[in-house]
Amino acid sequence: MEPVERVEHLFDASIETKRTARDQLPGAIVAAGEAITRCLLGDGKMLSCGNGGSAGDAMHIAAELVNRFELERPALPAIALTADTPTMTAIANDYDYNQVFARQILALGSAGDVLLAITTSGRSPSVVSAVNAAHDRGLDVIALSGKDGGDVAALLGPSDVEIRVPSESTARIQEVHLLVIHCLCDMVDRQLFGGTT
């Protein structure tokens, strides 16, 4: 396959995954956006976590909420648990990497907060531990996952929301995760502050 054809193939694969996700995920995305909105209206905050590319996504959504997305509006409380390198490395060094998010949730999370747990496979041990810690502290969980949902899917309760991208490809899952994050930011902006476009 020539390089241009390969690029076109990757675009087509991404478009097809997004079309399938469009058919399957809007209800879950709306439920997640409503959960975040309820949390913020109740003076709660959103915590987010993930590893690798998902760590970048966790920081991305926190930045969009704290700063702004597309609407000029007040800052909203969100913390990316992936952003505090000294805390993460201290926990990994003194305890175990699998606790890097869970210990932060136990310190910072309160009932009424929401955890956005991002994992393409649903099997990241640090994210599984984070979901358990969130439940211990009374947080609702939004799981942004893919593949078969993994271990995280089995932990979710009736007040939690799973947004599982219908794909086995990590790259395609991550591409849809970014779109979902932008949908959630758009929903929060509109539900809290209105908007006409």
Tab-separated table of C-alpha atoms in Angstrom:
chain	number	residue	atom	x	y	z
A	1	MET	CA	0.000	0.000	0.000
A	2	GLU	CA	1.381	3.401	-0.998
A	3	PRO	CA	1.806	6.029	1.765
A	4	VAL	CA	-1.054	8.183	0.482
A	5	GLU	CA	-3.322	5.142	0.290
A	6	ARG	CA	-2.337	4.188	3.856
A	7	VAL	CA	-3.256	7.654	5.110
A	8	GLU	CA	-6.572	7.493	3.267
A	9	HIS	CA	-7.194	4.048	4.803
A	10	LEU	CA	-6.562	5.407	8.308
A	11	PHE	CA	-8.964	8.293	7.700
A	12	ASP	CA	-11.595	5.840	6.456
A	13	ALA	CA	-11.120	3.586	9.492
A	14	SER	CA	-11.496	6.548	11.840
A	15	ILE	CA	-14.602	7.787	10.025
A	16	GLU	CA	-16.205	4.327	10.123
A	17	THR	CA	-15.505	3.938	13.851
A	18	LYS	CA	-17.009	7.361	14.500
A	19	ARG	CA	-20.106	6.464	12.465
A	20	THR	CA	-20.603	3.282	14.466
A	21	ALA	CA	-20.028	5.196	17.701
A	22	ARG	CA	-22.529	7.853	16.581
A	23	ASP	CA	-25.158	5.140	16.237
A	24	GLN	CA	-24.409	3.526	19.618
A	25	LEU	CA	-23.126	6.119	22.088
A	26	PRO	CA	-25.260	9.298	22.163
A	27	GLY	CA	-27.500	8.075	25.007
A	28	ALA	CA	-24.528	7.229	27.210
A	29	ILE	CA	-22.810	10.520	26.350
A	30	VAL	CA	-25.944	12.473	27.302
A	31	ALA	CA	-26.205	10.528	30.590
A	32	ALA	CA	-22.543	11.305	31.342
A	33	GLY	CA	-22.968	14.995	30.503
A	34	GLU	CA	-25.996	15.177	32.787
A	35	ALA	CA	-24.029	13.480	35.587
A	36	ILE	CA	-21.196	16.017	35.281
A	37	THR	CA	-23.694	18.884	35.185
A	38	ARG	CA	-25.497	17.618	38.324
A	39	CYS	CA	-22.148	17.281	40.059
A	40	LEU	CA	-21.141	20.856	39.222
A	41	LEU	CA	-24.554	22.263	40.167
A	42	GLY	CA	-24.153	20.506	43.534
A	43	ASP	CA	-20.809	22.240	44.170
A	44	GLY	CA	-18.900	19.081	43.306
A	45	LYS	CA	-15.886	18.662	41.077
A	46	MET	CA	-14.822	16.327	38.315
A	47	LEU	CA	-11.701	14.223	38.768
A	48	SER	CA	-10.173	12.504	35.740
A	49	CYS	CA	-7.513	9.846	35.242
A	50	GLY	CA	-5.942	7.513	32.699
A	51	ASN	CA	-2.559	6.269	31.487
A	52	GLY	CA	-0.552	7.171	28.394
A	53	GLY	CA	-2.770	8.801	25.779
A	54	SER	CA	-5.659	8.547	28.232
A	55	ALA	CA	-3.617	10.613	30.714
A	56	GLY	CA	-3.452	13.309	28.050
A	57	ASP	CA	-7.219	13.067	27.592
A	58	ALA	CA	-7.737	13.357	31.356
A	59	MET	CA	-5.727	16.587	31.361
A	60	HIS	CA	-7.475	17.809	28.214
A	61	ILE	CA	-10.987	17.691	29.689
A	62	ALA	CA	-9.847	19.225	32.971
A	63	ALA	CA	-8.264	22.107	31.071
A	64	GLU	CA	-11.422	22.658	29.015
A	65	LEU	CA	-13.560	22.843	32.184
A	66	VAL	CA	-11.223	24.973	34.287
A	67	ASN	CA	-10.422	27.395	31.464
A	68	ARG	CA	-13.190	27.233	28.851
A	69	PHE	CA	-14.334	25.180	25.898
A	70	GLU	CA	-16.087	27.218	23.175
A	71	LEU	CA	-18.262	29.402	25.379
A	72	GLU	CA	-17.077	32.311	27.516
A	73	ARG	CA	-18.128	31.294	31.024
A	74	PRO	CA	-16.879	31.002	34.604
A	75	ALA	CA	-14.191	28.466	35.461
A	76	LEU	CA	-15.478	25.031	36.498
A	77	PRO	CA	-13.838	22.747	39.093
A	78	ALA	CA	-11.951	19.844	37.528
A	79	ILE	CA	-8.727	18.103	38.503
A	80	ALA	CA	-6.656	15.802	36.297
A	81	LEU	CA	-5.094	13.239	38.623
A	82	THR	CA	-2.441	12.650	35.944
A	83	ALA	CA	-0.979	16.152	36.204
A	84	ASP	CA	0.750	16.129	39.621
A	85	THR	CA	4.065	14.430	38.853
A	86	PRO	CA	5.555	14.676	42.385
A	87	THR	CA	2.452	13.127	43.947
A	88	MET	CA	2.191	10.381	41.321
A	89	THR	CA	5.850	9.421	41.563
A	90	ALA	CA	5.787	9.491	45.378
A	91	ILE	CA	2.821	7.111	45.447
A	92	ALA	CA	4.373	4.860	42.787
A	93	ASN	CA	7.672	4.789	44.692
A	94	ASP	CA	6.351	4.399	48.239
A	95	TYR	CA	3.354	2.157	47.507
A	96	ASP	CA	2.602	0.860	44.035
A	97	TYR	CA	1.876	2.392	40.641
A	98	ASN	CA	-1.591	0.856	40.748
A	99	GLN	CA	-2.418	3.282	43.599
A	100	VAL	CA	-1.367	6.535	41.861
A	101	PHE	CA	-4.963	7.628	41.198
A	102	ALA	CA	-6.720	5.823	44.047
A	103	ARG	CA	-4.745	7.589	46.785
A	104	GLN	CA	-5.431	10.970	45.200
A	105	ILE	CA	-9.143	10.145	45.056
A	106	LEU	CA	-9.105	9.148	48.726
A	107	ALA	CA	-7.465	12.501	49.522
A	108	LEU	CA	-9.394	14.806	47.173
A	109	GLY	CA	-12.679	13.086	46.327
A	110	SER	CA	-15.950	13.748	48.127
A	111	ALA	CA	-19.447	12.339	47.813
A	112	GLY	CA	-21.140	14.174	44.959
A	113	ASP	CA	-17.976	14.422	42.869
A	114	VAL	CA	-17.590	12.538	39.579
A	115	LEU	CA	-14.630	10.473	38.400
A	116	LEU	CA	-13.997	10.270	34.660
A	117	ALA	CA	-11.975	7.047	34.336
A	118	ILE	CA	-10.389	6.735	30.889
A	119	THR	CA	-8.987	3.412	29.679
A	120	THR	CA	-9.066	2.078	26.132
A	121	SER	CA	-9.044	-1.554	27.331
A	122	GLY	CA	-10.892	-1.251	30.638
A	123	ARG	CA	-8.087	-3.296	32.172
A	124	SER	CA	-5.583	-0.721	33.473
A	125	PRO	CA	-4.948	-1.762	37.100
A	126	SER	CA	-4.439	1.856	38.211
A	127	VAL	CA	-7.806	2.836	36.706
A	128	VAL	CA	-9.526	-0.210	38.233
A	129	SER	CA	-8.139	0.861	41.634
A	130	ALA	CA	-9.336	4.402	40.963
A	131	VAL	CA	-12.892	3.206	40.301
A	132	ASN	CA	-12.884	1.215	43.544
A	133	ALA	CA	-11.568	4.226	45.487
A	134	ALA	CA	-14.193	6.476	43.885
A	135	HIS	CA	-16.965	4.141	45.001
A	136	ASP	CA	-15.460	4.020	48.519
A	137	ARG	CA	-15.647	7.830	48.664
A	138	GLY	CA	-19.178	8.050	47.219
A	139	LEU	CA	-18.260	9.360	43.750
A	140	ASP	CA	-20.203	8.482	40.633
A	141	VAL	CA	-18.012	7.091	37.858
A	142	ILE	CA	-18.058	7.764	34.141
A	143	ALA	CA	-15.992	5.096	32.393
A	144	LEU	CA	-14.676	6.053	28.969
A	145	SER	CA	-13.498	2.744	27.527
A	146	GLY	CA	-13.373	0.501	24.468
A	147	LYS	CA	-12.983	-3.120	23.370
A	148	ASP	CA	-15.104	-5.283	25.740
A	149	GLY	CA	-15.070	-2.790	28.639
A	150	GLY	CA	-12.667	-4.951	30.626
A	151	ASP	CA	-12.546	-5.098	34.419
A	152	VAL	CA	-13.836	-1.546	34.805
A	153	ALA	CA	-17.186	-2.388	33.190
A	154	ALA	CA	-17.791	-5.115	35.781
A	155	LEU	CA	-17.299	-2.634	38.646
A	156	LEU	CA	-19.865	-0.071	37.527
A	157	GLY	CA	-23.018	0.444	39.559
A	158	PRO	CA	-26.466	1.778	38.692
A	159	SER	CA	-25.480	5.438	39.148
A	160	ASP	CA	-22.378	5.080	36.954
A	161	VAL	CA	-22.171	5.563	33.175
A	162	GLU	CA	-20.118	3.578	30.691
A	163	ILE	CA	-19.202	5.045	27.315
A	164	ARG	CA	-17.628	2.090	25.514
A	165	VAL	CA	-16.270	2.817	22.041
A	166	PRO	CA	-17.192	-0.029	19.658
A	167	SER	CA	-13.690	-0.859	18.438
A	168	GLU	CA	-10.745	-3.165	19.145
A	169	SER	CA	-8.162	-0.647	17.874
A	170	THR	CA	-6.529	1.505	20.542
A	171	ALA	CA	-5.924	4.313	18.048
A	172	ARG	CA	-9.544	4.365	16.860
A	173	ILE	CA	-10.801	4.228	20.474
A	174	GLN	CA	-8.606	7.192	21.419
A	175	GLU	CA	-9.863	9.178	18.435
A	176	VAL	CA	-13.454	8.671	19.526
A	177	HIS	CA	-12.553	9.410	23.166
A	178	LEU	CA	-11.446	12.888	22.131
A	179	LEU	CA	-14.732	13.491	20.307
A	180	VAL	CA	-16.679	12.246	23.354
A	181	ILE	CA	-14.718	14.626	25.596
A	182	HIS	CA	-15.648	17.532	23.327
A	183	CYS	CA	-19.305	16.405	23.368
A	184	LEU	CA	-19.240	16.356	27.177
A	185	CYS	CA	-17.707	19.843	27.338
A	186	ASP	CA	-20.317	21.145	24.910
A	187	MET	CA	-23.133	19.582	26.964
A	188	VAL	CA	-21.861	21.035	30.228
A	189	ASP	CA	-21.541	24.492	28.695
A	190	ARG	CA	-25.054	24.382	27.247
A	191	GLN	CA	-26.734	22.877	30.290
A	192	LEU	CA	-25.112	25.322	32.707
A	193	PHE	CA	-24.863	28.470	30.640
A	194	GLY	CA	-27.098	28.083	27.582
A	195	GLY	CA	-26.061	28.870	24.042
A	196	THR	CA	-27.734	29.150	20.684
A	197	THR	CA	-25.265	27.617	18.192
